[in-house]
Structures are given as C-alpha cells and as structure tokens.
Coordinates of C-alpha atoms in Angstrom, one line a residue:
M102 CA 55.2 89.5 27.9
S103 CA 58.4 90.3 29.8
F104 CA 60.3 87.4 28.0
N105 CA 59.5 89.0 24.6
R106 CA 60.7 92.5 25.6
E107 CA 64.2 91.6 26.8
P108 CA 65.6 90.6 23.4
Q109 CA 64.2 93.9 21.9
L110 CA 65.9 96.0 24.7
G111 CA 69.2 94.2 24.1
K112 CA 69.1 94.9 20.4
N113 CA 68.5 98.7 21.1
F114 CA 71.4 98.7 23.6
W115 CA 73.9 97.3 21.1
L116 CA 72.6 99.6 18.3
A117 CA 73.2 102.7 20.6
M118 CA 76.7 101.5 21.4
A119 CA 77.5 101.1 17.7
L120 CA 76.2 104.6 16.9
S121 CA 78.2 106.1 19.8
F122 CA 81.4 104.4 18.6
L123 CA 80.8 105.9 15.1
V124 CA 80.3 109.4 16.5
L125 CA 83.5 109.2 18.6
M126 CA 85.5 107.9 15.6
G127 CA 84.1 110.4 13.2
Y128 CA 84.3 113.5 15.4
P129 CA 88.0 114.4 14.7
F130 CA 87.4 114.2 10.9
F131 CA 84.3 116.4 11.3
I132 CA 86.3 119.1 13.2
R133 CA 89.0 119.1 10.5
W134 CA 86.3 119.4 7.8
I135 CA 84.7 122.5 9.4
S136 CA 88.0 124.1 10.5
P137 CA 90.5 123.8 7.5
E138 CA 92.3 127.0 8.4
R139 CA 93.9 125.7 11.7
P140 CA 97.7 126.3 11.5
P141 CA 99.9 123.2 11.4
Q142 CA 102.5 122.4 14.2
E143 CA 105.4 123.8 12.0
T144 CA 103.8 127.3 12.2
T145 CA 103.8 127.2 16.0
I146 CA 107.5 126.4 16.1
E147 CA 108.3 129.4 13.7
K148 CA 106.4 131.7 16.0
Q149 CA 108.3 130.4 19.0
E150 CA 111.6 131.1 17.4
A151 CA 110.7 134.5 16.0
P152 CA 111.3 136.5 19.2
S153 CA 114.9 135.4 19.6
Q154 CA 115.6 136.2 15.9
T155 CA 113.9 139.6 15.7
Q156 CA 114.3 140.9 19.3
S157 CA 110.6 141.7 19.4
A158 CA 108.8 143.4 22.3
P159 CA 108.5 141.5 25.6
E160 CA 104.7 141.1 25.2
A161 CA 105.4 138.7 22.3
I162 CA 106.9 136.2 24.8
Y163 CA 103.6 135.5 26.6
P164 CA 101.7 133.6 23.8
A165 CA 104.8 131.4 23.3
K166 CA 105.5 130.8 27.0
E167 CA 104.0 127.3 27.0
T168 CA 105.8 126.3 23.8
V169 CA 109.1 127.5 25.3
R170 CA 108.5 125.2 28.3
D171 CA 107.9 122.2 25.9
T172 CA 111.2 122.9 24.1
F173 CA 113.0 123.1 27.4
L174 CA 111.7 119.7 28.5
E175 CA 112.5 118.1 25.1
K176 CA 116.1 119.4 25.1
P177 CA 117.3 120.0 28.6
S178 CA 120.8 121.1 29.2
P179 CA 123.1 118.4 30.6
P180 CA 123.8 118.9 34.4
E181 CA 127.2 120.1 35.5
E182 CA 129.1 119.2 38.7
F183 CA 131.7 121.1 40.6
R184 CA 133.6 120.3 43.8
F185 CA 133.6 122.3 47.1
E186 CA 135.8 121.7 50.1
N187 CA 136.5 123.4 53.4
E188 CA 137.9 122.4 56.8
I189 CA 134.8 120.2 57.6
Y190 CA 133.2 119.0 54.4
A191 CA 134.0 117.8 50.9
A192 CA 131.0 118.2 48.7
K193 CA 129.9 118.1 45.0
F194 CA 127.2 120.3 43.7
S195 CA 125.0 119.7 40.6
T196 CA 123.2 122.2 38.5
L197 CA 120.4 119.6 38.3
G198 CA 118.0 121.1 40.9
G199 CA 120.9 123.2 42.4
S200 CA 121.4 120.3 44.7
I201 CA 124.2 118.5 46.5
S202 CA 125.2 115.3 44.7
D203 CA 127.9 114.3 47.2
L204 CA 128.3 115.2 50.9
F205 CA 131.3 113.9 52.8
Y206 CA 132.1 114.8 56.4
K207 CA 135.9 114.9 56.8
G208 CA 136.0 113.7 60.4
A209 CA 135.1 113.9 64.0
D210 CA 137.3 113.5 67.1
S211 CA 137.2 110.0 68.3
Q212 CA 139.4 107.8 70.4
N213 CA 141.2 106.6 67.3
G214 CA 141.6 110.0 65.7
N215 CA 139.8 111.0 62.6
F216 CA 136.4 109.5 62.0
P217 CA 135.2 110.5 58.5
H218 CA 131.7 109.8 57.2
S219 CA 129.9 109.9 53.8
F220 CA 126.3 111.2 54.1
Y221 CA 125.3 111.0 50.5
A222 CA 126.9 110.1 47.2
G223 CA 124.3 110.2 44.4
D224 CA 124.1 109.9 40.7
P225 CA 124.6 113.4 39.3
T226 CA 122.1 112.7 36.5
Q227 CA 119.4 112.2 39.1
P228 CA 117.8 114.7 41.6
G229 CA 120.2 115.2 44.5
S230 CA 120.0 116.0 48.1
F231 CA 118.4 119.3 49.3
G232 CA 116.4 119.7 46.1
I233 CA 113.4 122.1 46.4
K234 CA 110.2 121.9 44.3
I235 CA 107.2 124.2 44.2
L236 CA 104.2 122.0 44.6
H237 CA 101.5 122.1 41.8
D238 CA 104.0 123.9 39.6
R239 CA 104.2 122.7 36.0
E240 CA 108.0 122.1 36.4
D241 CA 109.7 119.7 38.8
L242 CA 112.5 122.0 40.0
T243 CA 114.5 119.0 41.4
R244 CA 114.9 118.0 37.7
A245 CA 115.4 121.5 36.3
I246 CA 118.8 123.0 35.4
F247 CA 119.9 125.8 37.7
K248 CA 122.5 128.4 36.9
I249 CA 125.4 129.1 39.2
S250 CA 125.2 132.8 39.9
E251 CA 127.9 133.0 42.5
K252 CA 130.6 130.7 43.9
N253 CA 133.0 131.9 46.7
I254 CA 134.9 128.9 47.9
R255 CA 136.9 131.0 50.4
Q256 CA 133.7 132.3 52.1
G257 CA 132.0 128.9 51.8
T258 CA 129.0 130.2 49.7
V259 CA 127.4 128.8 46.6
D260 CA 124.4 130.4 44.8
F261 CA 122.1 128.7 42.3
V262 CA 119.3 130.4 40.4
Y263 CA 116.3 129.2 38.5
E264 CA 114.1 131.7 36.7
R265 CA 110.7 131.3 35.0
P266 CA 110.5 134.4 32.8
S267 CA 107.8 136.9 33.9
E268 CA 106.7 134.5 36.7
Y269 CA 109.3 133.9 39.4
R270 CA 112.9 133.6 40.3
L271 CA 114.2 131.1 42.9
T272 CA 117.7 131.5 44.4
K273 CA 119.3 128.9 46.6
R274 CA 122.3 129.9 48.6
Y275 CA 124.4 127.3 50.5
I276 CA 126.6 128.7 53.4
F277 CA 129.1 126.2 54.8
S278 CA 130.4 126.8 58.3
R279 CA 134.2 126.5 58.9
T280 CA 134.0 125.8 62.6
E281 CA 131.0 123.4 63.1
P282 CA 129.3 120.7 61.0
V283 CA 126.5 123.1 59.8
I284 CA 125.2 124.2 56.4
R285 CA 122.7 127.0 56.1
M286 CA 120.6 127.1 53.0
N287 CA 118.8 130.4 52.2
V288 CA 115.9 130.4 49.7
L289 CA 114.9 133.6 48.0
L290 CA 111.6 133.7 46.1
E291 CA 111.1 136.7 43.8
N292 CA 107.6 137.2 42.4
L293 CA 108.0 138.6 38.8
T294 CA 104.3 139.2 38.4
P295 CA 102.3 142.3 39.6
R296 CA 99.9 140.1 41.7
E297 CA 100.5 138.2 44.9
K298 CA 101.5 134.6 44.5
H299 CA 101.7 131.6 46.9
F300 CA 104.6 129.2 46.8
P301 CA 104.2 125.9 48.6
L302 CA 107.7 124.5 48.9
E303 CA 108.9 120.9 49.5
L304 CA 112.5 120.1 50.5
S305 CA 114.0 116.6 50.0
F306 CA 117.2 115.3 51.5
G307 CA 118.8 111.9 51.5
L308 CA 121.2 109.6 53.4
D309 CA 122.9 106.6 51.9
Y310 CA 122.2 103.4 53.8
E311 CA 124.3 100.7 52.1
K312 CA 125.8 98.5 54.7
I313 CA 129.3 99.1 55.9
E314 CA 131.4 95.9 55.7
N315 CA 131.8 94.1 59.0
Q316 CA 129.6 96.6 60.8
Q317 CA 127.2 94.5 62.8
F318 CA 125.3 97.1 64.7
E319 CA 124.6 99.6 61.9
H320 CA 121.1 101.0 61.8
F321 CA 119.3 103.7 59.9
E322 CA 116.3 105.7 61.1
S323 CA 114.1 108.6 60.1
V324 CA 113.1 110.9 62.9
I325 CA 110.5 113.7 62.8
W326 CA 110.2 115.9 65.9
T327 CA 106.8 117.3 66.8
H328 CA 106.3 117.5 70.5
K329 CA 108.1 114.1 70.7
A330 CA 110.3 112.0 68.4
E331 CA 108.4 110.1 65.8
T332 CA 110.8 107.4 64.3
A333 CA 110.9 104.5 61.9
N334 CA 113.7 102.3 60.8
V335 CA 114.7 101.8 57.2
G336 CA 113.1 98.3 57.1
K337 CA 109.7 99.7 58.0
I338 CA 110.1 102.7 55.7
A339 CA 111.0 100.5 52.7
K340 CA 107.8 98.3 53.3
K341 CA 105.2 100.8 54.4
G342 CA 106.7 104.3 54.2
F343 CA 106.6 106.8 57.0
R344 CA 104.6 110.0 57.2
V345 CA 103.8 112.5 60.0
D346 CA 101.1 115.2 59.5
G347 CA 100.8 118.2 61.7
E348 CA 103.2 121.0 62.7
I349 CA 106.8 119.7 62.6
S350 CA 109.7 121.4 64.2
W351 CA 112.5 119.6 62.5
A352 CA 113.3 116.2 60.9
G353 CA 116.3 114.1 60.2
L354 CA 118.0 110.9 59.2
I355 CA 120.2 108.9 61.5
R356 CA 123.0 106.5 60.8
Q357 CA 124.6 105.0 63.9
Y358 CA 127.1 107.7 65.2
F359 CA 125.9 110.4 62.7
A360 CA 122.8 112.5 62.1
L361 CA 121.5 114.6 59.2
L362 CA 119.0 117.1 60.7
V363 CA 117.1 119.8 59.0
K364 CA 115.3 122.7 60.7
P365 CA 113.2 125.1 58.5
D366 CA 112.6 128.6 60.0
W367 CA 108.9 128.6 59.2
K368 CA 105.9 126.3 59.7
T369 CA 106.2 122.8 58.3
L370 CA 103.0 121.0 57.6
S371 CA 104.1 117.4 57.1
G372 CA 107.1 115.1 56.7
E373 CA 107.4 111.9 54.8
S374 CA 110.2 109.3 54.4
S375 CA 110.8 106.7 51.7
A376 CA 113.6 104.4 50.8
D377 CA 115.0 103.2 47.5
T378 CA 117.7 100.6 47.0
E379 CA 120.5 102.8 48.3
T380 CA 119.1 106.0 49.8
L381 CA 116.8 106.9 52.7
W382 CA 114.9 110.0 51.8
T383 CA 112.8 112.5 53.8
S384 CA 110.6 115.3 52.3
L385 CA 109.4 118.3 54.3
R386 CA 106.3 120.1 53.0
M387 CA 106.2 123.7 54.2
E388 CA 103.5 126.2 54.6
P389 CA 103.1 128.2 51.4
I390 CA 105.1 131.5 51.2
S391 CA 102.9 134.4 50.1
V392 CA 105.0 136.9 48.0
P393 CA 103.4 140.2 47.0
G394 CA 103.7 141.3 43.3
N395 CA 107.2 142.3 42.3
A396 CA 108.6 141.5 45.7
V397 CA 111.1 139.1 47.3
K398 CA 110.8 136.9 50.4
E399 CA 113.6 134.8 52.1
R400 CA 113.3 131.6 54.0
N401 CA 116.1 129.6 55.7
F402 CA 117.0 126.1 56.6
L403 CA 119.5 125.0 59.2
I404 CA 121.2 121.7 58.2
Y405 CA 123.3 119.8 60.8
A406 CA 125.4 117.0 59.2
G407 CA 127.7 115.6 61.8
P408 CA 128.3 113.3 64.7
Q409 CA 125.7 112.6 67.5
R410 CA 127.7 114.5 70.1
Y411 CA 125.3 115.4 73.0
E412 CA 126.8 118.8 73.8
V413 CA 127.0 120.0 70.2
L414 CA 123.4 118.9 69.5
K415 CA 122.2 120.6 72.6
S416 CA 124.0 123.8 71.8
F417 CA 121.6 124.7 69.0
G418 CA 118.7 125.0 71.5
L419 CA 116.4 123.3 69.0
G420 CA 116.0 119.9 70.8
F421 CA 118.4 118.1 68.4
E422 CA 119.8 116.2 71.4
N423 CA 116.5 114.4 71.7
I424 CA 117.6 112.0 69.0
L425 CA 119.7 110.4 71.7
S426 CA 116.7 109.8 73.9
R427 CA 114.3 108.4 71.4
G428 CA 112.7 105.0 72.1
F429 CA 111.0 103.5 75.2
F430 CA 114.1 103.6 77.4
G431 CA 115.5 106.8 75.8
I432 CA 115.6 108.9 78.9
F433 CA 117.9 106.3 80.6
Q434 CA 120.2 106.7 77.6
I435 CA 120.7 110.4 78.2
W436 CA 121.2 110.0 82.0
L437 CA 123.7 107.2 81.4
L438 CA 125.7 109.1 78.8
I439 CA 125.9 112.2 81.1
A440 CA 127.0 109.9 84.0
L441 CA 129.7 108.2 81.9
K442 CA 131.0 111.5 80.6
F443 CA 131.2 112.9 84.2
C444 CA 133.1 109.8 85.4
N445 CA 135.4 110.0 82.4
Q446 CA 136.5 113.5 83.6
L447 CA 137.8 111.7 86.7
T448 CA 139.1 108.5 85.2
H449 CA 140.0 109.5 81.6
N450 CA 139.0 106.0 80.7
F451 CA 135.5 105.0 79.6
G452 CA 136.1 101.4 80.8
W453 CA 136.6 102.5 84.4
S454 CA 133.7 104.9 83.9
I455 CA 131.4 102.0 83.1
I456 CA 132.6 100.2 86.2
L457 CA 132.0 103.3 88.4
V458 CA 128.5 103.8 86.9
T459 CA 127.7 100.1 87.4
L460 CA 128.8 100.4 91.1
A461 CA 126.5 103.4 91.5
I462 CA 123.6 101.6 89.9
K463 CA 124.1 98.6 92.1
A464 CA 124.3 100.8 95.2
A465 CA 121.1 102.6 94.3
F466 CA 119.2 99.3 93.8
T467 CA 120.8 97.4 96.6
P468 CA 117.9 97.7 99.1
L469 CA 115.4 96.3 96.5
T470 CA 117.9 93.6 95.4
H471 CA 118.5 92.6 99.0
I472 CA 114.8 92.2 99.6
S473 CA 114.6 90.0 96.5
F474 CA 117.5 87.8 97.6
E475 CA 116.2 87.5 101.1
S476 CA 112.7 86.6 99.8
M477 CA 114.2 83.9 97.5
K478 CA 116.0 82.4 100.5
K479 CA 112.8 82.4 102.5
M480 CA 111.1 80.7 99.6
Q481 CA 113.7 78.0 99.7
A482 CA 113.2 77.5 103.5
L483 CA 109.4 77.3 103.0
Q484 CA 109.5 74.6 100.3
P485 CA 108.7 71.7 102.7
K486 CA 105.6 73.7 104.0
L487 CA 104.5 74.4 100.5
K488 CA 104.8 70.8 99.4
N489 CA 102.8 69.8 102.5
I490 CA 100.0 72.2 101.6
Q491 CA 100.0 71.1 98.0
E492 CA 99.6 67.4 99.0
R493 CA 97.0 68.1 101.7
Y494 CA 94.7 70.2 99.5
K495 CA 95.4 68.8 96.0
S496 CA 91.7 68.1 95.5
D497 CA 90.7 71.6 96.6
P498 CA 92.7 74.2 94.5
A499 CA 90.9 77.2 96.1
K500 CA 91.8 76.1 99.6
M501 CA 95.3 75.3 98.5
N502 CA 95.9 78.7 97.1
K503 CA 94.4 80.3 100.2
E504 CA 96.8 78.4 102.5
M505 CA 99.8 79.2 100.3
M506 CA 99.0 82.9 100.2
G507 CA 98.6 82.8 104.0
L508 CA 102.0 81.2 104.3
Y509 CA 103.6 83.9 102.1
K510 CA 101.9 86.7 104.0
R511 CA 102.9 85.4 107.4
N512 CA 106.6 85.2 106.3
K513 CA 106.5 88.4 104.2
V514 CA 107.5 86.6 101.0
N515 CA 106.7 87.6 97.5
P516 CA 107.0 84.6 95.1
M517 CA 107.6 87.0 92.2
S518 CA 110.4 89.0 93.8
G519 CA 113.1 86.7 92.4
C520 CA 112.6 88.4 89.0
L521 CA 113.2 91.8 90.4
P522 CA 117.0 92.0 89.9
M523 CA 116.7 91.0 86.2
L524 CA 113.8 93.5 85.6
L525 CA 115.7 96.3 87.2
Q526 CA 118.6 95.8 84.8
I527 CA 116.5 95.8 81.6
P528 CA 116.3 99.6 81.1
I529 CA 120.0 100.1 81.9
F530 CA 120.9 97.2 79.6
F531 CA 119.1 98.8 76.6
A532 CA 120.4 102.2 77.5
F533 CA 124.0 100.9 77.6
Y534 CA 123.5 99.2 74.2
R535 CA 122.2 102.4 72.6
V536 CA 124.9 104.6 74.1
L537 CA 127.7 102.2 73.0
S538 CA 126.2 102.0 69.5
E539 CA 125.4 105.7 69.0
A540 CA 127.5 108.0 71.2
I541 CA 130.5 108.9 69.2
E542 CA 132.4 109.6 72.4
L543 CA 132.7 105.9 73.0
H544 CA 133.7 105.0 69.5
G545 CA 137.3 103.6 69.7
A546 CA 137.4 104.2 73.5
P547 CA 140.0 101.8 75.0
F548 CA 139.9 100.1 78.4
I549 CA 142.8 97.9 79.3
G550 CA 145.1 95.5 77.4
W551 CA 143.4 93.9 74.5
I552 CA 140.1 95.9 74.9
T553 CA 140.9 98.7 72.5
D554 CA 137.3 99.7 71.6
L555 CA 134.4 99.5 74.0
S556 CA 132.0 99.9 71.1
A557 CA 133.2 96.7 69.5
P558 CA 133.7 93.1 70.7
D559 CA 137.0 92.6 72.6
R560 CA 139.0 90.3 70.3
L561 CA 142.1 88.9 71.9
F562 CA 143.2 87.1 68.7
T563 CA 141.8 85.8 65.4
F564 CA 141.4 82.1 64.5
P565 CA 142.5 80.9 61.0
F566 CA 139.0 79.4 60.7
D567 CA 135.3 80.2 61.5
I568 CA 133.4 78.6 64.4
P569 CA 129.6 78.4 64.0
L570 CA 127.8 81.1 66.1
I571 CA 131.1 82.5 67.2
G572 CA 133.1 83.6 64.2
D573 CA 136.8 83.7 63.8
G574 CA 137.8 85.6 66.9
L575 CA 138.4 84.8 70.6
N576 CA 136.5 87.3 72.8
V577 CA 137.4 87.1 76.4
L578 CA 134.8 89.2 78.2
P579 CA 131.8 87.1 77.1
I580 CA 133.6 84.0 78.4
L581 CA 134.2 85.7 81.8
M582 CA 130.5 86.9 81.8
L583 CA 129.4 83.3 81.1
L584 CA 131.4 81.9 84.0
S585 CA 130.1 84.6 86.3
M586 CA 126.5 83.7 85.3
F587 CA 127.1 80.0 86.1
W588 CA 128.6 81.0 89.5
Q589 CA 125.7 83.3 90.2
Q590 CA 123.2 80.6 89.3
K591 CA 124.7 78.2 91.7
L592 CA 124.3 80.7 94.5
T593 CA 120.7 81.5 93.6
P594 CA 118.1 79.4 95.5
Q595 CA 116.0 77.5 93.0
A596 CA 112.9 77.4 95.2
G597 CA 110.1 75.3 93.8
A598 CA 111.7 74.7 90.5
T599 CA 110.8 71.4 88.7
P600 CA 113.6 69.2 87.2
E601 CA 112.7 70.5 83.8
Q602 CA 112.9 74.1 84.9
T603 CA 116.3 73.4 86.5
K604 CA 117.6 72.0 83.3
I605 CA 116.4 75.0 81.3
M606 CA 117.9 77.4 83.8
A607 CA 121.2 75.5 83.5
F608 CA 121.4 76.4 79.8
M609 CA 120.5 80.1 80.3
P610 CA 124.2 81.2 80.9
L611 CA 125.2 79.4 77.7
I612 CA 122.5 81.0 75.7
F613 CA 123.4 84.5 77.1
G614 CA 127.1 83.7 76.2
F615 CA 126.2 83.2 72.6
I616 CA 124.0 86.3 72.5
F617 CA 126.7 88.5 74.1
Y618 CA 129.6 87.1 72.2
K619 CA 129.5 89.7 69.5
M620 CA 128.1 92.5 71.6
P621 CA 130.1 95.7 72.2
S622 CA 132.7 95.0 74.9
G623 CA 131.5 97.9 77.0
L624 CA 128.1 96.3 77.3
V625 CA 129.6 92.9 78.2
L626 CA 131.8 94.7 80.8
Y627 CA 128.8 96.2 82.4
W628 CA 127.0 92.9 82.6
F629 CA 130.1 91.1 83.9
V630 CA 130.8 93.7 86.7
S631 CA 127.1 93.6 87.6
N632 CA 127.2 89.8 87.9
V633 CA 130.3 90.0 90.1
L634 CA 128.7 92.5 92.4
S635 CA 125.5 90.3 92.6
I636 CA 127.7 87.3 93.5
I637 CA 129.3 89.2 96.4
H638 CA 125.9 90.3 97.6
Q639 CA 124.5 86.7 97.3
V640 CA 127.4 85.3 99.3
F641 CA 126.6 87.7 102.1
V642 CA 122.9 86.8 101.9
K643 CA 123.7 83.1 101.9
R644 CA 125.3 83.5 105.3
M645 CA 122.2 85.2 106.8
V646 CA 120.0 83.2 109.1
I647 CA 116.4 83.2 107.9
V648 CA 113.8 83.2 110.7
L649 CA 110.4 82.0 109.7
H650 CA 107.1 82.9 111.3
H651 CA 106.6 81.1 114.6
E652 CA 103.6 79.1 113.2
D653 CA 105.8 77.7 110.4
R654 CA 108.9 76.7 112.5
D655 CA 109.5 73.0 112.9

C-alpha cells in the first residue's frame, strides 16, 4: 500500500508548487487591477519639488522627507578640500564626512634635527580620518557632505555642520594646539525634535602603513587600553581583525616612533581595528548620547598625534605612556628608558649611557653570574667522576641518576646554572631592542666616530656590491661582538658536552653575528660591552681554585 501512495503524494506536491508560483507571479497584476488610481512616480517627484517653488508651510516638508533623502543620495554634492597649517601640523580637510583627508606632523626634536611624519594621506573622495557616524541612522555620515560653518586659521579652529531638517544637527569642531601635538575635536548634537532622542556614535580614524624605503624595523600596531594594553600588529589585523569589547579608556595606532591616540570624554563600549591595502583603521563605539527634545549636548575627543616621547605622553595623566610598556617585557623597557635618559643627563651621549647602564646591570647580576660561572667550573672538574658513574651504572639508569644527583648535591652544583647568564639577559635584550626602535630620543643619537645613529646599524662604509646575508655595508660593531663571543666561548668550560654539541656551539657566534649584523648599533653595543665584562669576569673565575667535596677528591 505504501508503495502506491508515494507517487500520489509526489504529484500533489508538484501541483501545489505550480499553483504557488502562479499566485506569486499574478499577485502584482491583481493589485494593479484593483488599485488603478495609485499615482505614478512622476507625481511624487512633482510633490517633492513643490515646497521649494511655492515656499509652502513647514508641515509640507514632512511627507516628502524620505523623497528628499533619495534625491540627496542620487545627486550628492562633490566633496571639497581645503588646507590648514600651523606651527605643528599641516592638514587637509574634506567636506566628505567633515573629516581629515591628510594629516602631516611637521617635526619632532631628534638628534638629527627635524623629524617630520605623515600620519594619514587619504583619497578625498573616500571617507577620511576622524569621521563620525550615528549607528542605525539611515545616512552614513562618513559619506555625507558637511558644510563649513566656521574656519579660523589663526585660532586653529575649523567647524563642520551636517543637518537633517527637523531631526538633528551635528557640529564637529577641530581645535589645533599651537604648542603641543594635540587636536581636540568637539561634537555638538542638537535634537531638533520635541522628544528625547538617543545618538550612538562611532568614530573612525586611520594611520597609513605603507613601508618606508630602507626602514628595516618599521612596525604598525593597534592598541586599546582597558585596564591593560590590548595590542595586535597589522599582519594579524589584516588576517583576523582585532576587536575588544567592554569599557575602553582610549585607543590608538602606533607606527615606530610615533603614535596616534584618541581619548573620548565619555564611556566607550568597544573598539575594533581593520586594515585595507594602505591604511590601518580603528573604530570606537561610544555609549549613546541622550539628548532631550530641542536641546544640545556636547562631547569631546582628545587626539594625540605625535612622537612616542615618554614625558610628553605621561603629562596628560591618561596612561598614554603605557604604549611604551606594552608586551611581555614592557616594564623593563620603561625602566631602561628612564635609566638611559638619567645617564644621558650626565654624559650627554646615549652611547656612553648604554655603557653605563650595561655596567649597572652587570653589577646587579654579578653575584648570580659568579655562582653560575663557579658551578660551570666545578662541573668541568667533576667530569671524570660523572663518566665513572655513567660507566658503572649504565645498566641501572635509576641508580645512575641517584649517584649523579648525590655528586651534584655534595659539591653544591646545579647542572642547569650555565644557562643563567643568558637567561638573565633576555628581558634586557628585548627591552633594549624596543627602546632603540621606538623611543624617539634615541633616533639619530650619535656615539663616537662612524657610529652616528644608535637606532640604526653602524655602517663604516658602503661596498659597490651586495654580499648575501650582509648587504652592501661594512658594520664594525657586529664584527667586534662576534670576536668577543668566540673569546668568551673559549673561556667557558664545556662540561659534559659531546663532540656534536661542541661543533654546534662553535657555530653559535657566527649565527649571532649574522643575526646582529643589521640590528641597531645601540643594541649591538650593549651586547658587545656585556660580553667584554663577562670575559673579564670569566678570566677572574678561571684563576680560582675549585675545591671539591672530600669524598670526591682524588
């Protein structure tokens, strides 16, 4: 029975589908047949144009409001640009979104004089930086044409206005400081209706990230500050995006020695970063602003667009200086920068300051380093005993390990202590690297002779050809560092090392030499001075007489 019913059910199904299709196709014709008096589209356009021709009463605007919006979208006014310049910035404004289409910082004090920087140079026909939109609004205000209501170049203020008749008026005022790299943006929201309205705002700002020619250490990051710095580099943002939800204090974009930081004066709910082919963008979504009927409310943004100078960032009292301490070893970076700047007040030379700080670091860790070197020398003296234990108990690993641990304990030896000097230097190494690649104070800082910039490799002269893995320049400090590592390795006891391990260790200085060859000269200077101090210490330890436990003396 069931086999006979299935074909019947299938036939009914297709019949129902055909009837449904006919109903859907015929429905528009049925509506037109029963409603022939519906006005054509041309009549709507005439009604839309009538108020402007006859100057009718304001209430006639309301029925045509939606049609006016459509006309605006179909025939938008072309955006206009104008230039603004003061002692600190050169900028271009666009009426498209009332935004900044070009932001250029004229310069910061550096060791080589003026150090200008372009933050953003966009297409004036596309939404620019510091565009604001009202979420869920039928217009994207970043693509709307604003009017310039006021422009006072002498006072450093520019006002843009966008008005939705009988709904709201939004005014954006830019105020440029003449004494510090700061822009203040005031937003005024005027509710033109008699009832209270809520305006959820979103601010977007951008930073260009095209590579600078011959700039090896350039990096770009987005940072969002909650109770800590949440960061992501441009590579991660381009692939996966970057979003932080929850109350945010401020957010920014970082490009090596410079930072673009934005602090709203009211609650921010989330921050999100994205990257296109040329620009890194961050959007901040703020808590809705409630504006009573026929009232105005003002909100403000503090924008810092300048160098990553610790004292200047800290002077705002907003935690901006924390961009210099982001990352796992960030706290060491701040301490190191403060120490270097303190020493520079004495030496007036950051190269000698690096040497003084290296001396201080070595002095602080000398007791631990001494224990490590002494333990390594004891390990070398215990090698015959260890080999004897390994031979005697090679068939009983548990007994062998017990005897070896007893030998170490009697002689107060830690077989892992030889790694201690290297491990102690890792946080300082990364902190030096970050300071030299981000602190503008060290940009162009000279040392002696051919070392004219501690933030760049120390090039003595240029070859007329390229050498693989090296380039076309002769850098002296990496070669000195390489020689110091070979010397230090010869002085270091290779206790218990196999022939294969010895060969690998012999290549380590060479590998480090290639790694450090194009590193900032200040970083190589720190490593070289640290090696020299370690060599002096090892020479002293080498002359020490090691006394083993009485049970292990021959």
